[in-house]
Structure formats: structure tokens, C-alpha cells
mmCIF file with all atom_site columns, C-alpha atoms in Angstrom:
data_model
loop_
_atom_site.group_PDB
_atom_site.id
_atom_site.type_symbol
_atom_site.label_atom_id
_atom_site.label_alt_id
_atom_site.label_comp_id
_atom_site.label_asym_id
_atom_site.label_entity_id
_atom_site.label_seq_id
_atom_site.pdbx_PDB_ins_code
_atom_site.Cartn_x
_atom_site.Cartn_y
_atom_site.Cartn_z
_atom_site.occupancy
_atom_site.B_iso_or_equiv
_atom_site.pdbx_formal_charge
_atom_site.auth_seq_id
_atom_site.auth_comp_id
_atom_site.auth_asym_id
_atom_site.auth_atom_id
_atom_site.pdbx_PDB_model_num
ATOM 1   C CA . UNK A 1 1   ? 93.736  92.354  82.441  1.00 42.00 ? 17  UNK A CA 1
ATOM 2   C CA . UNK A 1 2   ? 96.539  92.377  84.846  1.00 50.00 ? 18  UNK A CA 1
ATOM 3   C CA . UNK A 1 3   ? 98.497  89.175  85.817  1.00 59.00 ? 19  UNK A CA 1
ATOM 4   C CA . UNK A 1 4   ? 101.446 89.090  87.343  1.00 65.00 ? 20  UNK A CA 1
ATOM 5   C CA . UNK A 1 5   ? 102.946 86.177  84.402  1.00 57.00 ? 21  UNK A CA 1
ATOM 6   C CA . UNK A 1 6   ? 102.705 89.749  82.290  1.00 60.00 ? 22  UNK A CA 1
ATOM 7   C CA . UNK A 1 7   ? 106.772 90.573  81.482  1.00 59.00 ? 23  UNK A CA 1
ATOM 8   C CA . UNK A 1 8   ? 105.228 94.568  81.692  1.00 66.00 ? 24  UNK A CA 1
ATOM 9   C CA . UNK A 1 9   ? 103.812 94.075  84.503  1.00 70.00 ? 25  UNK A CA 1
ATOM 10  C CA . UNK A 1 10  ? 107.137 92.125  85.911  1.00 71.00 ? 26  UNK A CA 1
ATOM 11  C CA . UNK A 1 11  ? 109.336 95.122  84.516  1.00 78.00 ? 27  UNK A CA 1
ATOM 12  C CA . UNK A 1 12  ? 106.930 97.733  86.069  1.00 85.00 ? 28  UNK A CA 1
ATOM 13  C CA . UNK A 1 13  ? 107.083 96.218  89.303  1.00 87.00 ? 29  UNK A CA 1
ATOM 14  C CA . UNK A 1 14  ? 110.501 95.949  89.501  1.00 84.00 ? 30  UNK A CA 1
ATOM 15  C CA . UNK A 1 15  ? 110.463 99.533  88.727  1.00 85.00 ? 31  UNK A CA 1
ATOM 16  C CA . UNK A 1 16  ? 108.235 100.836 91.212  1.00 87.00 ? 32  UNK A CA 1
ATOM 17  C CA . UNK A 1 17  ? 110.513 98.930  93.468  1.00 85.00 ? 33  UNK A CA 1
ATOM 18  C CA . UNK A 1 18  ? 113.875 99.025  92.532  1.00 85.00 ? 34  UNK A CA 1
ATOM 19  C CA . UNK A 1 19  ? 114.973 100.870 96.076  1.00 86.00 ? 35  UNK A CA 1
ATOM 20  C CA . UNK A 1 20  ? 113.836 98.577  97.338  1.00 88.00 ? 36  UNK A CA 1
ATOM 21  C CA . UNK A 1 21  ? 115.752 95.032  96.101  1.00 92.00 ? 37  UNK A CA 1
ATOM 22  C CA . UNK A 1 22  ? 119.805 94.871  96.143  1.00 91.00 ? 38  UNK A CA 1
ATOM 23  C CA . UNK A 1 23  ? 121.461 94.353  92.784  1.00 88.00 ? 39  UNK A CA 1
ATOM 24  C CA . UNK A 1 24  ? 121.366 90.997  90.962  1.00 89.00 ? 40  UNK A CA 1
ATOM 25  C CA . UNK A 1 25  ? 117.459 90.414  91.663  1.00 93.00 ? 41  UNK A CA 1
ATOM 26  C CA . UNK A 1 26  ? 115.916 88.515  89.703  1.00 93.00 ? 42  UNK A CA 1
ATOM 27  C CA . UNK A 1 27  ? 111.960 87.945  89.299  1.00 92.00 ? 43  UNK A CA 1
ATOM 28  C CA . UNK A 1 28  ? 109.738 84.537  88.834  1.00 92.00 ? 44  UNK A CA 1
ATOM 29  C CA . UNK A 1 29  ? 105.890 83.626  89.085  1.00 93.00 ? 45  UNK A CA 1
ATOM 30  C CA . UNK A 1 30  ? 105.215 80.889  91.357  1.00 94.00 ? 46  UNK A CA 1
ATOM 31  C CA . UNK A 1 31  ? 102.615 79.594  93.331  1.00 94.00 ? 47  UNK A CA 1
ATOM 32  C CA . UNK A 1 32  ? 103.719 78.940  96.775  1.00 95.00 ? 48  UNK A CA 1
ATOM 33  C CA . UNK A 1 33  ? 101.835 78.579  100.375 1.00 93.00 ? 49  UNK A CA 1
ATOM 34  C CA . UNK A 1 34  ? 98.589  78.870  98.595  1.00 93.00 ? 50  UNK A CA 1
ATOM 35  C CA . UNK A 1 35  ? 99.051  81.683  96.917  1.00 94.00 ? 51  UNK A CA 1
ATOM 36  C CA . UNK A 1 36  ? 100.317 82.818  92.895  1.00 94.00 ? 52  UNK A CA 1
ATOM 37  C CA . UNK A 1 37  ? 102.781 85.748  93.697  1.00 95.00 ? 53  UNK A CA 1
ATOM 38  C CA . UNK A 1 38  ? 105.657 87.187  91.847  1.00 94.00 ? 54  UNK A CA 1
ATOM 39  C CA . UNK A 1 39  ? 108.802 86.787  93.753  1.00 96.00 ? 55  UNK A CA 1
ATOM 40  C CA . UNK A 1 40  ? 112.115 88.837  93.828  1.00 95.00 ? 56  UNK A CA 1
ATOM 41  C CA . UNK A 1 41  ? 115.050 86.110  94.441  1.00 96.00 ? 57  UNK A CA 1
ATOM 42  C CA . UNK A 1 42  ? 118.932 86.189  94.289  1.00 96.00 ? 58  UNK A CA 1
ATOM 43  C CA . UNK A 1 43  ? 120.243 82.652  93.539  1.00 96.00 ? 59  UNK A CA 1
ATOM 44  C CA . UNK A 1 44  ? 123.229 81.606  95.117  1.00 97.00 ? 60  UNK A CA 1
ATOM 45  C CA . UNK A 1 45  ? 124.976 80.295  92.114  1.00 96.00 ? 61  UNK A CA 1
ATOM 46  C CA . UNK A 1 46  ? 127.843 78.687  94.372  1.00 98.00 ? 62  UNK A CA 1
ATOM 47  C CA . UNK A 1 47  ? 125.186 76.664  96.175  1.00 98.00 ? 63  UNK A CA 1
ATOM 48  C CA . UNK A 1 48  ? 123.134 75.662  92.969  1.00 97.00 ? 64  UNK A CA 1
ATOM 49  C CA . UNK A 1 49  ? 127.032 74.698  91.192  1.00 97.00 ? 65  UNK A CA 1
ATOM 50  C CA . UNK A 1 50  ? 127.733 72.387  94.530  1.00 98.00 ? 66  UNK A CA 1
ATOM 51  C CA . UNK A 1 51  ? 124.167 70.728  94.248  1.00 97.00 ? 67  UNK A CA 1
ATOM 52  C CA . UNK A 1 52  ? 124.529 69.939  90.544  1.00 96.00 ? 68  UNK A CA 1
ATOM 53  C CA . UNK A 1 53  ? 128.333 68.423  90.896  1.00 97.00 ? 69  UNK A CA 1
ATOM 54  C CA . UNK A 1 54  ? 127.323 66.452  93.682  1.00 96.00 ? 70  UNK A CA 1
ATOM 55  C CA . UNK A 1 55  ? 124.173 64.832  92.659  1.00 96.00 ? 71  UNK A CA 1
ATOM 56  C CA . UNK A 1 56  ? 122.536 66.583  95.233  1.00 96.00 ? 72  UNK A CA 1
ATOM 57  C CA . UNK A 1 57  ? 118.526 65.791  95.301  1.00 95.00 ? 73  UNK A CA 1
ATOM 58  C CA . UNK A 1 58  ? 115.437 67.510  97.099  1.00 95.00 ? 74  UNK A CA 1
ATOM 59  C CA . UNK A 1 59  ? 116.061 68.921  100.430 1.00 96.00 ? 75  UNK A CA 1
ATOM 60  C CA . UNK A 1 60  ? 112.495 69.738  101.084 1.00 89.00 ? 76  UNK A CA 1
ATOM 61  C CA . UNK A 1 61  ? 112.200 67.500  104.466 1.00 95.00 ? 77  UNK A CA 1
ATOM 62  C CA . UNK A 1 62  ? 111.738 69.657  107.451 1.00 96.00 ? 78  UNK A CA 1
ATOM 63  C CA . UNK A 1 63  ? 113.470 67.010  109.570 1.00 96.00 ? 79  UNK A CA 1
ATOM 64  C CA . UNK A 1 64  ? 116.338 67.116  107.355 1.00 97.00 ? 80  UNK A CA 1
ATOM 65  C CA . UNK A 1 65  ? 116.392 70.958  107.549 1.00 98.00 ? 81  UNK A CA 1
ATOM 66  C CA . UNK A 1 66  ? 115.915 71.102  111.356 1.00 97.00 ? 82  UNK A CA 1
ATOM 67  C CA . UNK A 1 67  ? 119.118 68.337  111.460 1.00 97.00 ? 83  UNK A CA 1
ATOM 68  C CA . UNK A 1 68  ? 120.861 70.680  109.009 1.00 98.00 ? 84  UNK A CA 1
ATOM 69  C CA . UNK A 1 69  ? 120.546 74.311  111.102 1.00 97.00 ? 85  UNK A CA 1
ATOM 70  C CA . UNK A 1 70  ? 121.840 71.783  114.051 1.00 96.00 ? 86  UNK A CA 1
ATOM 71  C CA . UNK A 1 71  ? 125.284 71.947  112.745 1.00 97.00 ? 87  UNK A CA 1
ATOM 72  C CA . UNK A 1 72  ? 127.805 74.873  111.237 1.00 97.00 ? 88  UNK A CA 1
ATOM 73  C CA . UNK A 1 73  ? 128.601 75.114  107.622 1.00 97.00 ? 89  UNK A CA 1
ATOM 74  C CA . UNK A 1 74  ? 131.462 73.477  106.454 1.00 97.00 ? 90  UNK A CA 1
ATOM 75  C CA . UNK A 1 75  ? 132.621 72.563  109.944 1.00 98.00 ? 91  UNK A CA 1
ATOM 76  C CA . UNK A 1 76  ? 133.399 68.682  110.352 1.00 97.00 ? 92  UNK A CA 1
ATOM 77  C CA . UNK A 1 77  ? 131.212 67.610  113.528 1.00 97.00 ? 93  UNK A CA 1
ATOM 78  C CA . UNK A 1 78  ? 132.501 64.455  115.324 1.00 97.00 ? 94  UNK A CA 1
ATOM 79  C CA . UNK A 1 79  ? 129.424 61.937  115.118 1.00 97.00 ? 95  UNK A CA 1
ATOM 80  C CA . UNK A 1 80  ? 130.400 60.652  118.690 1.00 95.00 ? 96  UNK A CA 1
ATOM 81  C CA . UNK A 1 81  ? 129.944 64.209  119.735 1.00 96.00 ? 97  UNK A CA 1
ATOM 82  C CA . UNK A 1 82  ? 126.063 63.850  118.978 1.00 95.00 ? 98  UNK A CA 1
ATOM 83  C CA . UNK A 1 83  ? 123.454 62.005  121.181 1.00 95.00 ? 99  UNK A CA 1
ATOM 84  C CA . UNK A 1 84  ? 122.034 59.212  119.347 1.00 95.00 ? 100 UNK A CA 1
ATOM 85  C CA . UNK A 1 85  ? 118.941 60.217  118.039 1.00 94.00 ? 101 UNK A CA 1
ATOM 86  C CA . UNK A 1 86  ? 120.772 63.650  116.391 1.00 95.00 ? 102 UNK A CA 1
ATOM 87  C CA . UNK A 1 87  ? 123.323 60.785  114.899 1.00 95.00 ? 103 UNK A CA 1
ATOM 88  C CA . UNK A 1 88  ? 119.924 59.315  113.243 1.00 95.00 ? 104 UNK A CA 1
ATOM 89  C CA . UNK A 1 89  ? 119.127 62.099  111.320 1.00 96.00 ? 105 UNK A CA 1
ATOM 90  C CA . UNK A 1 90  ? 122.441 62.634  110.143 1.00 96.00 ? 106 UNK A CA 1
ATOM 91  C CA . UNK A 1 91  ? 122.692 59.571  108.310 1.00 95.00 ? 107 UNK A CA 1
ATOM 92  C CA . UNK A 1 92  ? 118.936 60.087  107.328 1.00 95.00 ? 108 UNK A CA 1
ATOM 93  C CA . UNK A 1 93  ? 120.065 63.659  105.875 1.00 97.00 ? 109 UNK A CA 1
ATOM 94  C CA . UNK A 1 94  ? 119.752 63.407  101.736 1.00 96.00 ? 110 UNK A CA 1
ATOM 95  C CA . UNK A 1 95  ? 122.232 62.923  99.207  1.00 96.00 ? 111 UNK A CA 1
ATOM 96  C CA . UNK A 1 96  ? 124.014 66.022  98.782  1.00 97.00 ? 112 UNK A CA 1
ATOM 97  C CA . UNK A 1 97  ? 123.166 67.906  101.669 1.00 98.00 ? 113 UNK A CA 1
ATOM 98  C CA . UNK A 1 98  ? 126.429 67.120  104.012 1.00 98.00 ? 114 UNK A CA 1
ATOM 99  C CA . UNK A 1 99  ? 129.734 64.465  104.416 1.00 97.00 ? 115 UNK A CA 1
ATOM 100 C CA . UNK A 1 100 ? 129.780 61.999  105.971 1.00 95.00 ? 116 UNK A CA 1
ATOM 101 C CA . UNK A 1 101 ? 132.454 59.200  107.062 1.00 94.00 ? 117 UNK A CA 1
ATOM 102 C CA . UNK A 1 102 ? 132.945 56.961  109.894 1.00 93.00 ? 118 UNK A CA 1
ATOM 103 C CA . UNK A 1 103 ? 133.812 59.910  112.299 1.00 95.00 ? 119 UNK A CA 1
ATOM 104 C CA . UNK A 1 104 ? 132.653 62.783  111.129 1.00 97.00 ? 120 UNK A CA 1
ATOM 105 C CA . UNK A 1 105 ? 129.874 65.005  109.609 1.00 98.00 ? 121 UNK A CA 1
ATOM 106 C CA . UNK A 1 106 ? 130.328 68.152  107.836 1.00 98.00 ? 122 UNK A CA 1
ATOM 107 C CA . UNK A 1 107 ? 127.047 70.520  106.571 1.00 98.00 ? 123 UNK A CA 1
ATOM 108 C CA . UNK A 1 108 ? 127.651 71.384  103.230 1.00 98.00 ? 124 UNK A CA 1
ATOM 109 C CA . UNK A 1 109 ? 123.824 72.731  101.993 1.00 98.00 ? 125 UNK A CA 1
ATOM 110 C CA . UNK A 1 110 ? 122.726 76.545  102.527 1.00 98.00 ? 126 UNK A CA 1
ATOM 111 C CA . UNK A 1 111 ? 119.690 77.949  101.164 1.00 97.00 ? 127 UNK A CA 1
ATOM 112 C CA . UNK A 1 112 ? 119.825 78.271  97.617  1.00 97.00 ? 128 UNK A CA 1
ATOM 113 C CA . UNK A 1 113 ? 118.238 81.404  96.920  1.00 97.00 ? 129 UNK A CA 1
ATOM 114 C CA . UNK A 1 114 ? 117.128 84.414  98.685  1.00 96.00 ? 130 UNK A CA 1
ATOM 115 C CA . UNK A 1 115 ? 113.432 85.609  98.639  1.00 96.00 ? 131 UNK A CA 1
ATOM 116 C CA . UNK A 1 116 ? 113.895 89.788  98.649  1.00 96.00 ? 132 UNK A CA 1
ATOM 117 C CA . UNK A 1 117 ? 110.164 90.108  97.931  1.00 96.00 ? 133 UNK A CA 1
ATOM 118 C CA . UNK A 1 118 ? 106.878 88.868  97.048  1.00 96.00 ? 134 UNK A CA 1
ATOM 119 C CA . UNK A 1 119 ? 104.099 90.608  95.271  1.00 96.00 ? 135 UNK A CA 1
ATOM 120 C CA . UNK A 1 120 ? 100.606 89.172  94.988  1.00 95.00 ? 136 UNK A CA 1
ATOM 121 C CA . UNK A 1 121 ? 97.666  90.959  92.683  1.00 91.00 ? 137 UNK A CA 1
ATOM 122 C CA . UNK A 1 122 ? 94.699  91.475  94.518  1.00 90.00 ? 138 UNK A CA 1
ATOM 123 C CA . UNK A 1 123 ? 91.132  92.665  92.771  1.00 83.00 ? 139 UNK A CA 1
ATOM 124 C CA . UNK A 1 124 ? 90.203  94.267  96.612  1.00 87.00 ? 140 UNK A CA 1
ATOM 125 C CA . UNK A 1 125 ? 92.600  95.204  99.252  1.00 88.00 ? 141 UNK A CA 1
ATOM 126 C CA . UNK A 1 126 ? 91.403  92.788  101.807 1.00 91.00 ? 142 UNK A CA 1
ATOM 127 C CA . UNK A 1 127 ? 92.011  90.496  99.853  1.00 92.00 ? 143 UNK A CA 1
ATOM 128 C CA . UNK A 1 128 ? 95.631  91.314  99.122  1.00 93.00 ? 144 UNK A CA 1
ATOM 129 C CA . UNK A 1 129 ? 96.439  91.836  102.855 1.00 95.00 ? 145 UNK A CA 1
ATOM 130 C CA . UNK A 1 130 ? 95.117  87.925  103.481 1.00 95.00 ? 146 UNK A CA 1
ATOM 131 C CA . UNK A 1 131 ? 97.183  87.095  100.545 1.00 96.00 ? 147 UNK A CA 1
ATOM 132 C CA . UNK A 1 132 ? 100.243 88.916  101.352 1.00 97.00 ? 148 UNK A CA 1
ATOM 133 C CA . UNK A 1 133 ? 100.350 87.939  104.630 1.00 96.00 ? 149 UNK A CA 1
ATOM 134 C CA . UNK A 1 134 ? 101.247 84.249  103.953 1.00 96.00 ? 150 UNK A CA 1
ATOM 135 C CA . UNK A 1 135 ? 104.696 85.196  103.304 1.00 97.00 ? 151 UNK A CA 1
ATOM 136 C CA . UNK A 1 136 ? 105.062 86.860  106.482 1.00 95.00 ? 152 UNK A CA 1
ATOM 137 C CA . UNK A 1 137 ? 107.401 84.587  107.937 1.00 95.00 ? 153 UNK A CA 1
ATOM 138 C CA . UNK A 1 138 ? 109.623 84.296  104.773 1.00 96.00 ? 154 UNK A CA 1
ATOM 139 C CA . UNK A 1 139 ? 110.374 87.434  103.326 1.00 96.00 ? 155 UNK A CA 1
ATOM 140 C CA . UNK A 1 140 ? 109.156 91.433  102.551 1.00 96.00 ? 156 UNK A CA 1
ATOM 141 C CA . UNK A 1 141 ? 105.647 91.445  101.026 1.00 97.00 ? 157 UNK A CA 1
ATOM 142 C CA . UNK A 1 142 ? 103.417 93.769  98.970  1.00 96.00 ? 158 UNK A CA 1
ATOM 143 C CA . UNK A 1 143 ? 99.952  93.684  97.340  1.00 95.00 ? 159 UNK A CA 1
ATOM 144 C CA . UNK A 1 144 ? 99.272  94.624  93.474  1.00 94.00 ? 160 UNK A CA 1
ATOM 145 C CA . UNK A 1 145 ? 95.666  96.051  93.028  1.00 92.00 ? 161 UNK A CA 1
ATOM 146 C CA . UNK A 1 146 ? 94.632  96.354  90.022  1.00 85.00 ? 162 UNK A CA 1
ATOM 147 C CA . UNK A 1 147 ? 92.369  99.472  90.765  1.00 84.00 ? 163 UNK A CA 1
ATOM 148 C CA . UNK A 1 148 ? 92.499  101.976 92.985  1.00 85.00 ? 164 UNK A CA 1
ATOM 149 C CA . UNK A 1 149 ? 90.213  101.654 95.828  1.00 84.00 ? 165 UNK A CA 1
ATOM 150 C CA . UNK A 1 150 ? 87.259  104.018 97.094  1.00 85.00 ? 166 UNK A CA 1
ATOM 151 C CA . UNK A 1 151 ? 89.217  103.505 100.689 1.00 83.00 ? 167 UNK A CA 1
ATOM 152 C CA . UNK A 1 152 ? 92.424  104.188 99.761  1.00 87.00 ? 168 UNK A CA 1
ATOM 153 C CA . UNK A 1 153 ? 93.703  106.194 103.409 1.00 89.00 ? 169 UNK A CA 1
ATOM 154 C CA . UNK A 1 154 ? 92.233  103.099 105.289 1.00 90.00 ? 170 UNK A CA 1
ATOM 155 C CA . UNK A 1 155 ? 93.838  100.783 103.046 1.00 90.00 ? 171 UNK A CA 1
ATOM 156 C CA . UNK A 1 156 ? 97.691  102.157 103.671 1.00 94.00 ? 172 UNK A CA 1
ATOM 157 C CA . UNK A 1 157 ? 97.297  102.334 107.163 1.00 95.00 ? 173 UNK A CA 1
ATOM 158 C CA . UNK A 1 158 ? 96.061  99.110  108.057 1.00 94.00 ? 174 UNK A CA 1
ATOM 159 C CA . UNK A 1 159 ? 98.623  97.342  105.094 1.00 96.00 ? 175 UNK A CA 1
ATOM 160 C CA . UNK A 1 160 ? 101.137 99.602  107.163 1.00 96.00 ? 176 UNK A CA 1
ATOM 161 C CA . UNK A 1 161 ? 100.107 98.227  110.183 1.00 96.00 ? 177 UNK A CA 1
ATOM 162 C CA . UNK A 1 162 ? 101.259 94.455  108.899 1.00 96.00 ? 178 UNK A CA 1
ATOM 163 C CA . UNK A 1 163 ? 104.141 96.125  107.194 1.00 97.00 ? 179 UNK A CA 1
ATOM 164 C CA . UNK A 1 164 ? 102.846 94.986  103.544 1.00 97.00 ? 180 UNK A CA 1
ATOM 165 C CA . UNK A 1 165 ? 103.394 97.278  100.660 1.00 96.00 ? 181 UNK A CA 1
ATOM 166 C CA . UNK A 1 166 ? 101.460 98.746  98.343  1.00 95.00 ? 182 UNK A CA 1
ATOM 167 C CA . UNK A 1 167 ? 101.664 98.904  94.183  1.00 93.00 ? 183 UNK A CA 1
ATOM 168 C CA . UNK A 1 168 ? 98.708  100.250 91.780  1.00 91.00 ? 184 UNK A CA 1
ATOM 169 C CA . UNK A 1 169 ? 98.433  99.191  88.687  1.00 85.00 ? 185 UNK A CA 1
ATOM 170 C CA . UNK A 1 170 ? 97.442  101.987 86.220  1.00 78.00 ? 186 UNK A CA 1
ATOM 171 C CA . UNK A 1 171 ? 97.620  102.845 82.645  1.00 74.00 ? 187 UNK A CA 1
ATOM 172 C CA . UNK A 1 172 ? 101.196 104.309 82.395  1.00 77.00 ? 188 UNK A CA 1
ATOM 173 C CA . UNK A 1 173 ? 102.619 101.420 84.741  1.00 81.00 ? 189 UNK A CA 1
ATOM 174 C CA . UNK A 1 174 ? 102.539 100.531 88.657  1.00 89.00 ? 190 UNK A CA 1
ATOM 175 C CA . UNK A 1 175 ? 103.165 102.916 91.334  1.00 90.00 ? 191 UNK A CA 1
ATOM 176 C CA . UNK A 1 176 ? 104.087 102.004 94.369  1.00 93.00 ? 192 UNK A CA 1
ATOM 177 C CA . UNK A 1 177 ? 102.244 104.180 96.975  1.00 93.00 ? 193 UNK A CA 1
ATOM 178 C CA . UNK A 1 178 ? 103.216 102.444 100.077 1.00 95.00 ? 194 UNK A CA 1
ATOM 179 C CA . UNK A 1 179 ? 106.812 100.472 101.055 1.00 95.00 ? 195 UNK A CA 1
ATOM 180 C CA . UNK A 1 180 ? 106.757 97.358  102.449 1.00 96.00 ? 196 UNK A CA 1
ATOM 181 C CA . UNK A 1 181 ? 108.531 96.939  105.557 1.00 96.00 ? 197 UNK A CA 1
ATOM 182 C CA . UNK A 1 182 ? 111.949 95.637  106.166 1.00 94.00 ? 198 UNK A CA 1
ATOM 183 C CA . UNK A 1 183 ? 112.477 91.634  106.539 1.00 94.00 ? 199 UNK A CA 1
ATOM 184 C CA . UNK A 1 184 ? 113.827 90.794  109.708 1.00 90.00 ? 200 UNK A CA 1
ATOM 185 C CA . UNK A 1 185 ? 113.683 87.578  110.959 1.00 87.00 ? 201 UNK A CA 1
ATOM 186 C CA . UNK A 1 186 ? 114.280 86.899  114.870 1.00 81.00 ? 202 UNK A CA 1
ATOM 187 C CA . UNK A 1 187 ? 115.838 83.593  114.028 1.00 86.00 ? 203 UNK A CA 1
ATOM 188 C CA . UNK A 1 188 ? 116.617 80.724  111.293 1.00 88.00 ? 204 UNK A CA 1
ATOM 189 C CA . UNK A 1 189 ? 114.070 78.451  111.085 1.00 95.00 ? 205 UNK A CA 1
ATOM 190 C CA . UNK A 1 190 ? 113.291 75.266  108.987 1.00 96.00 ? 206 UNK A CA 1
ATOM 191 C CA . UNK A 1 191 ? 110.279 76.731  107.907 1.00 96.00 ? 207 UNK A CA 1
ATOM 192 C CA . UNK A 1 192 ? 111.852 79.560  106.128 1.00 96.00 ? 208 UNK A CA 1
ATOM 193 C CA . UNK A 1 193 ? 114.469 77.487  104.442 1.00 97.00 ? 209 UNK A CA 1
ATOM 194 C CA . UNK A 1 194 ? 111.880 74.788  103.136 1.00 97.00 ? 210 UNK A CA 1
ATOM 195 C CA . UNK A 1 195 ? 109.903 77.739  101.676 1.00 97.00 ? 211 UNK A CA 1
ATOM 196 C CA . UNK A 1 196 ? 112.945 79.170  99.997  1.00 97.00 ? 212 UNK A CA 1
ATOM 197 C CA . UNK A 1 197 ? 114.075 75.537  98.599  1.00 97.00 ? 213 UNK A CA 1
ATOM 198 C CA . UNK A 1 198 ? 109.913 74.961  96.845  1.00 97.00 ? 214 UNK A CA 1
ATOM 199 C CA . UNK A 1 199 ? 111.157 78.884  94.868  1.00 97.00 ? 215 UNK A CA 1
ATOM 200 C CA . UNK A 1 200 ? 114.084 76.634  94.411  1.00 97.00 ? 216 UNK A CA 1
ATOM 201 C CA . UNK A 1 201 ? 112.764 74.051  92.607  1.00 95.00 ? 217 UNK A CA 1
ATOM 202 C CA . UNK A 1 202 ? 110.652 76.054  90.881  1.00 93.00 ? 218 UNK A CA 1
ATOM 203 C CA . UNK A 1 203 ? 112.989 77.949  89.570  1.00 90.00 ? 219 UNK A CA 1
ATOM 204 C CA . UNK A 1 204 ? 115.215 75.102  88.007  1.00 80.00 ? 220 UNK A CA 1
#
């Protein structure tokens, strides 16, 4: 049986794909907007050392995230520069996530890892197009089958059409027969980053 927790099937994937993801990938199973897929991630390893030393905790809180994208890394902000409702959710903002003194706030947080990829199994394509297309918003995104279906021509255009890739699972490994297309979000949104912290804490 296939299942993406397999370490083959983890090491074939990241195979069949490794033109695809930029060096220092690494590769969990987690179960995230619904969905069990195995995700491609980078940790930032400067952000995860500045949580730890500073107690950080959960930044999971969209309003706490919207607040956050508000102001510039590592910039102090002058708090009388802010109307007052923005000066709320600064001093609601977690432990961790930014400085704050009489005057001032600075942003300190960033997303702690980047999602390069996410790979869900699928028994029928349909299925993995419903699937993949969760993660839409968030990051590239492919489908796993683990046969090779009757309409196979059908199949890669209409997963081309949505941009999701393509990998078959057969007996000397997993091929992948269609690319998924490149990530490129418009803009930075809360939504993204709260979806990238849940890997986050999955991953600790």
C-alpha cells in the first residue's frame, strides 16, 4: 500500500522532484486544511533560534498576524504614530512576536518556515485535484496516485489547468509525469502565514 508516512515513498518523491525544490528542503507528513499531505519546507533556523531564546509562544491568531504584516521587520514604529485601535493590537500581539516599550514597537516574528511543496496521495484523480487544491493559496501542489488511470490525457490537462502536478506511484518508484506550477503569490496575507506557522508547530 502506498502512504505518504512511507520514508520510500518520501525519498522517491523527493526524487521525482528534486528540480523542482531549492537546496536544504526538507520533507514532513502533516495533516493540515483538511487534508494528510507530505510537505516540502525550509525552516528558517534564525527565526526558530529567536523564538526559543525569547520564550516566544503560538502565533497562530490571525489578528495577531494581520497586526504583524502592518508593520516592517525590525523597524521600531512610534506607538503614537498608530491610530488607536492598531495601538490595541499591538499590545494584544503575543509574547515573542515584537518589542515593545513606552514609545515604540518593533516586529521581530517572520514566518518560520517555507512551504516549497505539498503532495497529497489520491486513489482517483478527482480526488487528488479536490485535495490538492486546498493548498492553493499557500504554496506549489501535486497529487500522488497510486495507479495509473484509464484517463490519463484528461487527467494532465485539467490538473494543468489548476497548475497541480502530477506523480505515479509504480513498482520501481514515482514518476512525476506532470510539473506543478510555479508559486506566486499576488500578495502577503495572514492566511498564508497562519498556514505556514500550524507546519510550524508540527514540525517542532
Amino acid at each position: 500500500m502506498v502512504t505518504l508516512a512511507s520514508s520510500v515513498i518520501g525519498r522517491s518523491v523527493r526524487t521525482a522532484s528534486a528540480a523542482l525544490l531549492p537546496a536544504g528542503t526538507e520533507a514532513a507528513v502533516a495533516c493540515l486544511q483538511g487534508v494528510e499531505a507530505l510537505f516540502f519546507h525550509r525552516l528558517d533556523f534564525a527565526e526558530h533560534a529567536r523564538r526559543r531564546d525569547a520564550g516566544a509562544v503560538r502565533l497562530d491568531r490571525m489578528a495577531a498576524l494581520e497586526t504583524l504584516l502592518t508593520l516592517p521587520v525590525d523597524v521600531p514604529v512610534p506607538l503614537a504614530s498608530l491610530e488607536a485601535g492598531r495601538r490595541r493590537s499591538v499590545r494584544a500581539l503575543p509574547a515573542g512576536a515584537a518589542d515593545r516599550d513606552r514609545t515604540a514597537v518593533t516586529r521581530r516574528a517572520v514566518r518560520p518556515v517555507r512551504v516549497d511543496l505539498a503532495v497529497v496521495r489520491a486513489a482517483g484523480w478527482r480526488q487528488g485535484l479536490r485535495d490538492a487544491g486546498r493548498f492553493a493559496p499557500f504554496c506549489r501542489r501535486a497529487m500522488l496516485l497510486t495507479r495509473r488511470p484509464a484517463g490519463l490525457e484528461e487527467l494532465l490537462a485539467e490538473a494543468d489547468f489548476y497548475g497541480i502536478g502530477v506523480f505515479l506511484a509504480a513498482a520501481h518508484g514515482v514518476e512525476l509525469v506532470l510539473a506543478p506550477e510555479e508559486y506566486r503569490p499576488l500578495r502577503h496575507t495572514a492566511a498564508a502565514w497562519c498556514f505556514a506557522e500550524e507546519l510550524y508547530q508540527r514540525l517542532r
